[in-house]
Coordinates of C-alpha atoms in Angstrom, one line a residue:
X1016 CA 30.3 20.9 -4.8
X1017 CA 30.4 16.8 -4.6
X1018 CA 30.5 14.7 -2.6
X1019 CA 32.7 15.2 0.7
X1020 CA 35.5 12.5 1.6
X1021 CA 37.4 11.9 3.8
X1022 CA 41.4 11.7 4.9
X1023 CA 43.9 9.3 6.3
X1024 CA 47.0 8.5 6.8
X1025 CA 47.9 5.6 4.5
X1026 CA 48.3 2.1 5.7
X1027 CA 52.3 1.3 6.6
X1028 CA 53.8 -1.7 4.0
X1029 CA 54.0 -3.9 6.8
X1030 CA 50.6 -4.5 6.9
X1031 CA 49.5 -3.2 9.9
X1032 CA 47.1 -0.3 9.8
X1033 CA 47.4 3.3 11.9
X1034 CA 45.0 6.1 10.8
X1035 CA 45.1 9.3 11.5
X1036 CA 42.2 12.2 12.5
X1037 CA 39.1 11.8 10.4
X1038 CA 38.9 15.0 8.3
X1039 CA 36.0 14.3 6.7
X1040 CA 34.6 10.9 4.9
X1041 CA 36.8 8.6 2.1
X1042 CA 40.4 8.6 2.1
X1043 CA 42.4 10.5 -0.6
X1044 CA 45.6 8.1 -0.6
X1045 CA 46.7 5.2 -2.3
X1046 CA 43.6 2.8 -0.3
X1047 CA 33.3 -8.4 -7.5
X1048 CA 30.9 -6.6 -9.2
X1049 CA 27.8 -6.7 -7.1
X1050 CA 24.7 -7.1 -8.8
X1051 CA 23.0 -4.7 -10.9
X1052 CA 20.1 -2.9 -9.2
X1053 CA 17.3 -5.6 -7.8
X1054 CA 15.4 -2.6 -6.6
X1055 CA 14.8 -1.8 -3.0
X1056 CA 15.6 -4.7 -1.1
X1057 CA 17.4 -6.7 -3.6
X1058 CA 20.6 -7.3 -2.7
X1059 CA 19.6 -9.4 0.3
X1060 CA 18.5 -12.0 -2.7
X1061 CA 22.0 -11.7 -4.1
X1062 CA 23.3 -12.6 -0.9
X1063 CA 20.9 -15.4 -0.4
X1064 CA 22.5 -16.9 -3.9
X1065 CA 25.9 -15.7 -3.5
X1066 CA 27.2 -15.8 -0.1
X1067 CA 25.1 -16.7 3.3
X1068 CA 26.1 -20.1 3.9
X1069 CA 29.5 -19.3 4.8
X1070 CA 28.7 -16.1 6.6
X1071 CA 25.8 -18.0 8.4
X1072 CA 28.1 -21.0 9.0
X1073 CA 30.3 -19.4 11.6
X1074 CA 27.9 -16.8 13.2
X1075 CA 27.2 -13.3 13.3
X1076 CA 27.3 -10.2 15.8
X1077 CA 26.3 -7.0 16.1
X1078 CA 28.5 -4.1 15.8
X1079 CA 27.4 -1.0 17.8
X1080 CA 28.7 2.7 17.0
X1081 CA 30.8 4.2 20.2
X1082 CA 28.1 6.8 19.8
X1083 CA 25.3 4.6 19.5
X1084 CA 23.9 5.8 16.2
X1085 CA 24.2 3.0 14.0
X1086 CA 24.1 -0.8 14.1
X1087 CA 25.2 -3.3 11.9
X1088 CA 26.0 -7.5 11.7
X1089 CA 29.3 -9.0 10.9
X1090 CA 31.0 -12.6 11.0
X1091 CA 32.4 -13.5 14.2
X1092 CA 36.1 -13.9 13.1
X1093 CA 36.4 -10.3 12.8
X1094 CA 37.3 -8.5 16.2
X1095 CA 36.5 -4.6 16.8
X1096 CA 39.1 -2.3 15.0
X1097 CA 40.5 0.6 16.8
X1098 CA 42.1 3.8 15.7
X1099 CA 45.8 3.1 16.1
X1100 CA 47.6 -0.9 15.4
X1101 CA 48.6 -1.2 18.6
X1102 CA 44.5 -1.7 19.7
X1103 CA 44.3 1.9 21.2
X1104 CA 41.9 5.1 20.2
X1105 CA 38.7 5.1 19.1
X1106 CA 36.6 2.0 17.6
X1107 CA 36.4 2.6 14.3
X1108 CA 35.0 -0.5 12.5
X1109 CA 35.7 -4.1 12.5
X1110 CA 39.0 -5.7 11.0
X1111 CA 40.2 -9.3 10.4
X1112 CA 43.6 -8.0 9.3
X1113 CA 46.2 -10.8 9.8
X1114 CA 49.8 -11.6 7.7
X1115 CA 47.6 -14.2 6.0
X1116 CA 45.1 -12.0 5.0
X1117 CA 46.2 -8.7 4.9
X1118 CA 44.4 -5.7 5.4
X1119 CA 40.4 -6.4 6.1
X1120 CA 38.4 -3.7 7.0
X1121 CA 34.8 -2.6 7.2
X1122 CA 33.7 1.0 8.6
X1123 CA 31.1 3.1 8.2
X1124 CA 31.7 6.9 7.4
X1125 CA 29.1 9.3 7.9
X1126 CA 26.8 11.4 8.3
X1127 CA 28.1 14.3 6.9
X1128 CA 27.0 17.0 3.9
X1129 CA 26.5 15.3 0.9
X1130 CA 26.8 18.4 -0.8
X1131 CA 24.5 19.1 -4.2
X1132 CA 23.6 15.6 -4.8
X1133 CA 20.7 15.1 -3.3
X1134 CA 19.9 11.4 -3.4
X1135 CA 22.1 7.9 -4.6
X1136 CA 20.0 6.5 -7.9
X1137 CA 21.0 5.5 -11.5
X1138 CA 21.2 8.9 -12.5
X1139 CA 23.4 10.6 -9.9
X1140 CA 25.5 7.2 -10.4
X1141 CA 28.2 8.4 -12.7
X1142 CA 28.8 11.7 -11.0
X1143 CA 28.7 9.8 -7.3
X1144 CA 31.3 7.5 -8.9
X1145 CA 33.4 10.3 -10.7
X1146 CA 33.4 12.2 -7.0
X1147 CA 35.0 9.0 -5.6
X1148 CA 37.2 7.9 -8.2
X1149 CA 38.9 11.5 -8.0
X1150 CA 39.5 11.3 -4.1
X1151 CA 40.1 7.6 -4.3
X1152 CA 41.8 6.8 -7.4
X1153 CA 44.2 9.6 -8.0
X1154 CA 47.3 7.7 -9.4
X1155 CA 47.4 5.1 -11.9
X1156 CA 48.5 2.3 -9.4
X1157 CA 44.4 3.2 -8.2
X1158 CA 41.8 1.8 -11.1
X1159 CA 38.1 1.5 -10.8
X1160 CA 36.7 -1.6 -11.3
X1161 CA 33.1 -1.9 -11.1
X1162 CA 30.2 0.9 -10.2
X1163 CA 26.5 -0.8 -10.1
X1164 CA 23.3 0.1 -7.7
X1165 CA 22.7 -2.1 -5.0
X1166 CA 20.4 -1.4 -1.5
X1167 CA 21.4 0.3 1.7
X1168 CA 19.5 1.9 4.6
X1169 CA 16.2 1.1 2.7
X1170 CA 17.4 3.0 -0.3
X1171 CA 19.3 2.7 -3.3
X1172 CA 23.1 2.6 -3.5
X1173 CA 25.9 3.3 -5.5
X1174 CA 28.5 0.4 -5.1
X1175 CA 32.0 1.0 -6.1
X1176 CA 35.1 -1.2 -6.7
X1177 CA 38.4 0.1 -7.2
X1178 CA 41.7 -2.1 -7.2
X1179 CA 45.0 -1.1 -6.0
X1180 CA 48.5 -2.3 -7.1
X1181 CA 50.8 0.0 -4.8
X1182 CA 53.7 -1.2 -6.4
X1183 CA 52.7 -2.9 -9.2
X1184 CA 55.9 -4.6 -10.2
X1185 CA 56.4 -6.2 -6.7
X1186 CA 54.8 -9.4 -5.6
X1187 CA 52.3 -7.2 -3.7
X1188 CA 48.9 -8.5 -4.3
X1189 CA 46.3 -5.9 -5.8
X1190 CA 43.9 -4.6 -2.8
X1191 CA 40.2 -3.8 -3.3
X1192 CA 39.1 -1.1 -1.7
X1193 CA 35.1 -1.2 -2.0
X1194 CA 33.0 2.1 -1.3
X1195 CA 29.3 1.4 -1.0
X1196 CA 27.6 5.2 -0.9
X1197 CA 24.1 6.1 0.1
X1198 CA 21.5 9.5 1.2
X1199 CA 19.2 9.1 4.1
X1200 CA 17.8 11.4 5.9
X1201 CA 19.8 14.1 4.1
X1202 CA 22.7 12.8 4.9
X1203 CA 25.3 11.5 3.3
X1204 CA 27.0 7.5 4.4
X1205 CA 29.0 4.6 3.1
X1206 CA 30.5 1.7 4.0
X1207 CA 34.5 1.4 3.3
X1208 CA 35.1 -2.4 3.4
X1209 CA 39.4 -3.2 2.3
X1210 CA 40.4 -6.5 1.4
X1211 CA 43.4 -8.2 -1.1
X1212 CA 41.8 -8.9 -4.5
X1213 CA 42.8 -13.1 -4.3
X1214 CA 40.7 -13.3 -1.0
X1215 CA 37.4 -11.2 -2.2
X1216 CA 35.6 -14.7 -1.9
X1217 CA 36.3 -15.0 1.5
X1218 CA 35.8 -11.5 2.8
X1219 CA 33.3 -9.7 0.5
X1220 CA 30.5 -11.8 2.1
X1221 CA 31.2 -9.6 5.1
X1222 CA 30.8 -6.3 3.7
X1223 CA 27.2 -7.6 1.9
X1224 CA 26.2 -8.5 5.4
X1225 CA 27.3 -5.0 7.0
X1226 CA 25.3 -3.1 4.0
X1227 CA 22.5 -5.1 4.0
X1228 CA 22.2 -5.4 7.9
X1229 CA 23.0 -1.5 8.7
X1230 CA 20.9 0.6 10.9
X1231 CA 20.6 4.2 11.8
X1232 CA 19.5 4.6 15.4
X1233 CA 17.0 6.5 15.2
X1234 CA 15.4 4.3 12.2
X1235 CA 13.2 1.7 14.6
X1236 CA 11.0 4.8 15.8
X1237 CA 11.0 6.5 12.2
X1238 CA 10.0 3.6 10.8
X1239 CA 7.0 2.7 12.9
X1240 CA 4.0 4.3 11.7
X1241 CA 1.0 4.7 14.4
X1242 CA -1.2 1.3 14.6
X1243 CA 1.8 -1.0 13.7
X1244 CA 3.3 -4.1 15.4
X1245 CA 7.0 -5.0 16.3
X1246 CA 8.3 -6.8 13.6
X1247 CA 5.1 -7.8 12.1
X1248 CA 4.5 -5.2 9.3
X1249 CA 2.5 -2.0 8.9
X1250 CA -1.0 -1.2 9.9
X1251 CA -3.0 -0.6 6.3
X1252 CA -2.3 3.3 5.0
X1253 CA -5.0 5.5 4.4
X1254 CA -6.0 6.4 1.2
X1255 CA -3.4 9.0 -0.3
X1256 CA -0.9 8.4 2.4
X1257 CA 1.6 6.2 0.8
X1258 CA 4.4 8.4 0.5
X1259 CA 8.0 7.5 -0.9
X1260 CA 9.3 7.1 2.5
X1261 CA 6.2 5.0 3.5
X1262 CA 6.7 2.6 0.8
X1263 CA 11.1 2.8 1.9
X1264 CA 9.9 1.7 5.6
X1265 CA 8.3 -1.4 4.3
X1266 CA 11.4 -1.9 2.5
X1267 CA 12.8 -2.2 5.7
X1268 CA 10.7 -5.0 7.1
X1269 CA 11.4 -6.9 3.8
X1270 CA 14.6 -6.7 4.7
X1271 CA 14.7 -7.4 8.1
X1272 CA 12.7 -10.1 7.8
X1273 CA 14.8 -11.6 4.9
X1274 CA 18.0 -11.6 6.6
X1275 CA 16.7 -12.8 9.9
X1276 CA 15.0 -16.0 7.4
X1277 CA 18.7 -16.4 6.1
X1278 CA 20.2 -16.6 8.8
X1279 CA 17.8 -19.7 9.9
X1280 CA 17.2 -21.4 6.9
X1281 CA 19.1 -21.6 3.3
X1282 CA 18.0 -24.6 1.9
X1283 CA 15.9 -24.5 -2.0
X1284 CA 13.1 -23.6 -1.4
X1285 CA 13.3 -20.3 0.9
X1286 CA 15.8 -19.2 -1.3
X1287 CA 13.1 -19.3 -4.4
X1288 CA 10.3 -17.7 -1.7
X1289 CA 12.5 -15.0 -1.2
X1290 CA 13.5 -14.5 -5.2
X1291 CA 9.9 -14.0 -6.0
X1292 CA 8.6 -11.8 -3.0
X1293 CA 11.5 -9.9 -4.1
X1294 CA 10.1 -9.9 -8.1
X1295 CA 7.1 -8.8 -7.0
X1296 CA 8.8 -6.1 -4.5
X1297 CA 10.6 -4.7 -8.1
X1298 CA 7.0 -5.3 -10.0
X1299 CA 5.7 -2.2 -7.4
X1300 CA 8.6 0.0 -7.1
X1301 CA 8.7 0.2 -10.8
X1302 CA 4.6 0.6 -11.0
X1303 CA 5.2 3.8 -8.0
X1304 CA 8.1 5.6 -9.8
X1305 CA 8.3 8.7 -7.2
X1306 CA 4.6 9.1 -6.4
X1307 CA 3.4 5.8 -5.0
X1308 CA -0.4 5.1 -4.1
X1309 CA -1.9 3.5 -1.4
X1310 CA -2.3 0.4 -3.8
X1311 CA 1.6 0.2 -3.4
X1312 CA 1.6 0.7 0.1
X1313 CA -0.8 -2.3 0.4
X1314 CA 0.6 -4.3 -2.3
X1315 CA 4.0 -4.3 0.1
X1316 CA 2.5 -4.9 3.0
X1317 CA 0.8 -8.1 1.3
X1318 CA 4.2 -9.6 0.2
X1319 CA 5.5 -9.0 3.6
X1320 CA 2.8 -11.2 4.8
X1321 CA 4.1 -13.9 2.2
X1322 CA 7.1 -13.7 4.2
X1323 CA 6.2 -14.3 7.8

Protein backbone atom coordinates (compact mmCIF):
# COMPACT_ATOMS: atom_id res chain seq x y z
CA UNK A 1 0.00 0.00 0.00
CA UNK A 2 1.53 3.78 -0.65
CA UNK A 3 1.03 6.56 0.10
CA UNK A 4 -2.66 7.86 0.36
CA UNK A 5 -3.83 11.07 -1.79
CA UNK A 6 -6.13 12.86 -2.13
CA UNK A 7 -9.10 14.04 -4.68
CA UNK A 8 -10.53 17.18 -6.25
CA UNK A 9 -12.34 18.49 -8.52
CA UNK A 10 -10.06 20.20 -11.13
CA UNK A 11 -9.58 23.89 -11.25
CA UNK A 12 -12.22 25.56 -14.09
CA UNK A 13 -10.07 27.27 -17.27
CA UNK A 14 -11.16 30.50 -16.13
CA UNK A 15 -8.95 30.59 -13.48
CA UNK A 16 -10.89 30.66 -10.65
CA UNK A 17 -10.61 27.65 -8.32
CA UNK A 18 -13.81 25.42 -6.78
CA UNK A 19 -12.90 22.18 -5.05
CA UNK A 20 -14.83 19.61 -4.20
CA UNK A 21 -14.99 17.11 -0.78
CA UNK A 22 -11.63 16.08 0.34
CA UNK A 23 -11.43 12.22 -0.20
CA UNK A 24 -8.35 11.73 1.07
CA UNK A 25 -4.81 13.78 0.54
CA UNK A 26 -3.20 14.92 -3.16
CA UNK A 27 -5.33 15.41 -6.05
CA UNK A 28 -5.53 12.82 -8.88
CA UNK A 29 -6.32 15.38 -11.84
CA UNK A 30 -4.49 17.38 -14.16
CA UNK A 31 -2.99 19.99 -10.92
CA UNK A 32 12.79 25.28 -8.68
CA UNK A 33 14.58 22.55 -7.58
CA UNK A 34 15.02 23.12 -3.85
CA UNK A 35 18.18 22.33 -2.41
CA UNK A 36 19.51 19.00 -1.95
CA UNK A 37 19.37 17.74 1.65
CA UNK A 38 21.17 20.40 4.29
CA UNK A 39 20.18 17.95 6.93
CA UNK A 40 17.80 18.79 9.69
CA UNK A 41 17.20 22.31 9.66
CA UNK A 42 18.75 23.24 6.51
CA UNK A 43 16.56 24.60 4.35
CA UNK A 44 15.97 27.64 6.57
CA UNK A 45 19.81 28.49 5.28
CA UNK A 46 18.58 28.11 1.69
CA UNK A 47 15.94 30.48 2.38
CA UNK A 48 18.23 32.81 4.14
CA UNK A 49 20.38 32.84 0.59
CA UNK A 50 17.55 32.44 -1.70
CA UNK A 51 14.56 34.17 -0.81
CA UNK A 52 13.83 36.15 2.70
CA UNK A 53 14.36 39.63 1.69
CA UNK A 54 11.35 39.79 -0.36
CA UNK A 55 9.23 37.68 1.91
CA UNK A 56 10.53 39.75 4.96
CA UNK A 57 10.06 42.93 2.94
CA UNK A 58 6.25 42.96 3.02
CA UNK A 59 5.45 41.01 6.23
CA UNK A 60 4.31 37.86 7.47
CA UNK A 61 1.21 36.30 9.31
CA UNK A 62 0.20 33.46 10.86
CA UNK A 63 -2.11 31.03 9.34
CA UNK A 64 -4.19 28.99 11.92
CA UNK A 65 -6.08 25.56 10.99
CA UNK A 66 -10.13 25.94 11.48
CA UNK A 67 -9.36 23.09 13.81
CA UNK A 68 -6.56 24.50 15.54
CA UNK A 69 -4.01 21.74 14.84
CA UNK A 70 -1.47 23.35 12.93
CA UNK A 71 0.17 26.72 12.45
CA UNK A 72 2.11 28.07 9.85
CA UNK A 73 3.59 31.89 8.43
CA UNK A 74 2.82 33.35 5.06
CA UNK A 75 3.35 36.81 3.21
CA UNK A 76 0.76 39.19 3.82
CA UNK A 77 -0.49 39.57 0.16
CA UNK A 78 -2.08 36.36 0.34
CA UNK A 79 -5.71 36.39 1.89
CA UNK A 80 -7.30 33.04 3.49
CA UNK A 81 -8.65 30.56 0.78
CA UNK A 82 -11.97 28.98 1.20
CA UNK A 83 -13.46 25.89 -0.23
CA UNK A 84 -15.61 27.25 -3.06
CA UNK A 85 -14.48 30.73 -5.54
CA UNK A 86 -17.16 32.50 -4.52
CA UNK A 87 -15.24 32.89 -0.74
CA UNK A 88 -17.77 30.32 0.95
CA UNK A 89 -17.07 26.72 2.79
CA UNK A 90 -14.44 25.83 4.66
CA UNK A 91 -10.80 27.60 4.97
CA UNK A 92 -8.71 25.52 3.29
CA UNK A 93 -5.29 27.35 2.90
CA UNK A 94 -4.13 30.62 1.66
CA UNK A 95 -4.31 31.84 -2.09
CA UNK A 96 -3.06 34.92 -3.92
CA UNK A 97 -4.90 33.82 -7.05
CA UNK A 98 -5.57 36.84 -9.31
CA UNK A 99 -5.94 37.13 -13.49
CA UNK A 100 -2.33 38.35 -13.22
CA UNK A 101 -1.10 35.61 -11.44
CA UNK A 102 -3.16 32.87 -11.86
CA UNK A 103 -3.76 30.09 -9.64
CA UNK A 104 -1.47 30.50 -6.15
CA UNK A 105 -2.16 28.21 -3.52
CA UNK A 106 -0.67 26.76 -0.45
CA UNK A 107 -2.56 24.08 1.85
CA UNK A 108 -1.64 21.70 4.00
CA UNK A 109 -3.12 18.04 3.71
CA UNK A 110 -2.95 15.74 6.44
CA UNK A 111 -2.76 13.78 8.86
CA UNK A 112 -3.78 10.76 7.46
CA UNK A 113 -2.28 6.89 7.09
CA UNK A 114 0.81 7.01 5.39
CA UNK A 115 0.42 3.49 4.75
CA UNK A 116 3.76 1.08 4.69
CA UNK A 117 6.26 3.75 4.43
CA UNK A 118 7.15 4.52 7.55
CA UNK A 119 9.31 7.59 7.57
CA UNK A 120 10.34 10.53 4.54
CA UNK A 121 14.39 10.01 4.03
CA UNK A 122 16.70 9.37 0.93
CA UNK A 123 15.79 5.99 0.74
CA UNK A 124 12.00 5.99 0.86
CA UNK A 125 12.55 9.05 -1.71
CA UNK A 126 12.01 7.31 -5.02
CA UNK A 127 9.12 5.29 -3.90
CA UNK A 128 7.45 8.58 -1.98
CA UNK A 129 8.01 10.29 -5.34
CA UNK A 130 6.86 7.26 -7.64
CA UNK A 131 3.39 7.22 -5.16
CA UNK A 132 2.94 10.90 -6.11
CA UNK A 133 3.91 11.03 -9.62
CA UNK A 134 1.21 8.19 -10.30
CA UNK A 135 -1.75 10.19 -8.53
CA UNK A 136 -0.32 13.47 -9.67
CA UNK A 137 1.12 13.01 -12.97
CA UNK A 138 -1.07 10.56 -14.78
CA UNK A 139 -1.13 12.15 -18.34
CA UNK A 140 1.64 13.34 -20.28
CA UNK A 141 0.50 17.13 -20.15
CA UNK A 142 1.74 16.25 -16.14
CA UNK A 143 5.77 15.85 -15.97
CA UNK A 144 7.92 15.68 -12.87
CA UNK A 145 10.42 18.06 -12.52
CA UNK A 146 12.55 17.85 -9.68
CA UNK A 147 12.40 15.35 -6.37
CA UNK A 148 15.23 16.45 -3.64
CA UNK A 149 15.09 16.23 0.51
CA UNK A 150 14.55 19.24 2.20
CA UNK A 151 13.25 19.82 6.13
CA UNK A 152 9.76 19.93 7.49
CA UNK A 153 8.13 19.47 10.96
CA UNK A 154 11.79 18.91 12.34
CA UNK A 155 12.27 16.08 9.94
CA UNK A 156 13.38 15.26 6.67
CA UNK A 157 11.28 15.87 3.52
CA UNK A 158 10.72 14.71 0.22
CA UNK A 159 10.15 17.88 -2.09
CA UNK A 160 8.51 17.36 -5.32
CA UNK A 161 8.02 19.46 -8.49
CA UNK A 162 5.91 18.58 -11.25
CA UNK A 163 4.91 21.01 -14.19
CA UNK A 164 1.70 21.09 -15.96
CA UNK A 165 0.88 22.17 -19.57
CA UNK A 166 -3.02 21.49 -19.76
CA UNK A 167 -3.12 22.24 -23.16
CA UNK A 168 0.11 22.39 -24.24
CA UNK A 169 -0.37 23.87 -27.70
CA UNK A 170 -2.33 26.89 -26.34
CA UNK A 171 -0.77 30.00 -24.93
CA UNK A 172 -1.49 28.53 -21.43
CA UNK A 173 1.51 28.96 -19.31
CA UNK A 174 2.85 25.67 -17.72
CA UNK A 175 1.69 25.44 -13.83
CA UNK A 176 3.87 24.06 -11.00
CA UNK A 177 2.22 22.11 -8.82
CA UNK A 178 4.83 21.57 -5.83
CA UNK A 179 4.21 18.66 -3.18
CA UNK A 180 6.46 18.88 -0.11
CA UNK A 181 5.70 15.32 1.86
CA UNK A 182 6.72 14.44 5.35
CA UNK A 183 6.03 11.51 8.58
CA UNK A 184 5.61 12.83 12.11
CA UNK A 185 4.21 11.44 14.61
CA UNK A 186 3.08 8.52 12.47
CA UNK A 187 1.40 10.45 10.40
CA UNK A 188 1.46 11.25 7.15
CA UNK A 189 1.51 15.49 5.76
CA UNK A 190 2.47 17.81 2.91
CA UNK A 191 2.25 20.99 1.84
CA UNK A 192 0.44 21.49 -1.78
CA UNK A 193 1.71 25.02 -2.88
CA UNK A 194 0.22 25.88 -7.05
CA UNK A 195 1.71 28.53 -8.86
CA UNK A 196 2.42 29.28 -13.02
CA UNK A 197 5.97 28.21 -13.82
CA UNK A 198 7.01 32.21 -15.20
CA UNK A 199 6.15 33.50 -11.67
CA UNK A 200 7.97 30.64 -9.38
CA UNK A 201 10.31 33.62 -8.35
CA UNK A 202 7.72 35.50 -6.98
CA UNK A 203 5.60 32.92 -5.22
CA UNK A 204 7.86 29.90 -4.32
CA UNK A 205 9.40 32.10 -1.45
CA UNK A 206 5.95 31.62 0.12
CA UNK A 207 5.70 28.02 0.15
CA UNK A 208 9.58 27.83 1.71
CA UNK A 209 8.20 29.96 4.40
CA UNK A 210 4.92 27.79 5.02
CA UNK A 211 7.30 24.49 5.22
CA UNK A 212 9.87 25.86 7.12
CA UNK A 213 7.49 27.78 9.54
CA UNK A 214 4.78 24.82 10.01
CA UNK A 215 3.60 23.61 13.30
CA UNK A 216 1.68 20.78 14.67
CA UNK A 217 -0.35 21.83 17.70
CA UNK A 218 0.46 19.71 19.92
CA UNK A 219 4.37 20.08 19.06
CA UNK A 220 5.20 23.15 21.78
CA UNK A 221 4.34 20.67 24.75
CA UNK A 222 5.94 17.57 22.92
CA UNK A 223 8.80 19.35 22.47
CA UNK A 224 9.55 20.69 25.89
CA UNK A 225 11.41 18.36 27.83
CA UNK A 226 11.14 18.76 31.86
CA UNK A 227 13.85 21.49 33.19
CA UNK A 228 13.65 23.55 29.84
CA UNK A 229 12.98 27.30 29.21
CA UNK A 230 10.54 29.01 26.66
CA UNK A 231 12.45 29.56 23.71
CA UNK A 232 15.75 29.36 25.24
CA UNK A 233 16.89 25.71 24.54
CA UNK A 234 16.92 22.40 26.37
CA UNK A 235 17.97 21.72 29.88
CA UNK A 236 21.31 19.24 29.46
CA UNK A 237 20.14 15.31 28.81
CA UNK A 238 21.21 12.77 30.97
CA UNK A 239 23.58 10.40 30.06
CA UNK A 240 21.96 7.83 27.53
CA UNK A 241 18.90 9.90 27.02
CA UNK A 242 19.45 11.52 23.72
CA UNK A 243 17.10 9.74 21.65
CA UNK A 244 16.27 10.52 17.84
CA UNK A 245 13.33 12.48 18.71
CA UNK A 246 15.40 14.43 21.42
CA UNK A 247 17.99 15.34 19.00
CA UNK A 248 14.60 16.28 16.25
CA UNK A 249 13.26 18.78 19.14
CA UNK A 250 16.41 20.68 19.18
CA UNK A 251 16.04 20.78 15.58
CA UNK A 252 13.13 22.61 16.25
CA UNK A 253 14.58 25.45 18.31
CA UNK A 254 17.37 25.80 15.54
CA UNK A 255 14.68 26.45 13.52
CA UNK A 256 12.68 28.64 15.31
CA UNK A 257 15.22 30.51 16.30
CA UNK A 258 16.64 30.86 12.71
CA UNK A 259 13.56 32.16 11.14
CA UNK A 260 12.64 34.45 13.92
CA UNK A 261 16.68 35.96 13.30
CA UNK A 262 15.54 36.25 9.51
CA UNK A 263 12.95 37.81 9.89
CA UNK A 264 14.97 40.69 11.90
CA UNK A 265 18.08 40.80 10.31
CA UNK A 266 19.51 39.69 6.72
CA UNK A 267 22.38 41.55 6.31
CA UNK A 268 26.28 39.48 5.69
CA UNK A 269 27.13 38.57 8.44
CA UNK A 270 23.96 36.69 10.16
CA UNK A 271 23.54 35.05 7.05
CA UNK A 272 27.24 33.43 7.37
CA UNK A 273 26.40 32.82 11.46
CA UNK A 274 23.58 30.97 10.38
CA UNK A 275 25.49 28.84 7.42
CA UNK A 276 27.96 27.51 9.88
CA UNK A 277 25.78 26.76 13.01
CA UNK A 278 23.92 24.97 10.31
CA UNK A 279 27.49 23.03 9.10
CA UNK A 280 28.03 22.08 12.30
CA UNK A 281 24.12 21.08 12.88
CA UNK A 282 24.96 18.44 9.60
CA UNK A 283 28.62 17.64 11.25
CA UNK A 284 26.32 15.88 14.30
CA UNK A 285 23.45 14.50 12.51
CA UNK A 286 25.79 12.63 10.30
CA UNK A 287 28.17 11.69 13.55
CA UNK A 288 24.32 10.22 15.33
CA UNK A 289 23.13 8.26 12.29
CA UNK A 290 19.91 6.66 14.14
CA UNK A 291 21.34 6.16 17.62
CA UNK A 292 22.51 9.50 18.80
CA UNK A 293 24.43 9.98 22.21
CA UNK A 294 24.15 12.43 24.75
CA UNK A 295 27.41 14.08 23.20
CA UNK A 296 24.97 14.94 20.27
CA UNK A 297 22.28 16.09 22.40
CA UNK A 298 24.81 18.45 23.96
CA UNK A 299 26.74 19.28 20.96
CA UNK A 300 23.06 20.84 19.67
CA UNK A 301 22.21 22.39 22.48
CA UNK A 302 25.84 24.26 22.28
CA UNK A 303 25.18 25.62 18.70
CA UNK A 304 21.80 26.70 19.80
CA UNK A 305 23.62 28.82 22.25
CA UNK A 306 25.71 30.24 19.26
CA UNK A 307 22.52 31.43 18.03
CA UNK A 308 20.86 33.43 20.82
Amino acid sequence: MGVALVSRKPLPRNGLRRRGEILSCCPHEDRRKMMSLFARAGLLVALALTMPTAVAAQGTQVFHAPDGSYTFSYPQNFVLDHEFADGTGDVTGVTASSSTNGDVIITLLGPRDAGDIKEASEATRPRITDDFSRAIAPLPSTTLRSSSMTTMLGGPAVDMVFQNVRMPFSRERPQLKRYVFTIANGKAYNFECVYRADKAEQFAPACDLAVSTVRLRDDAVKAKPAGARDNVGTAPPAAGSCTKEELNKRSMQVMEITSNTMMKDQSPATIERLRKAHEAMRVVDARAGQAPSARDCRDIDAIIATLK
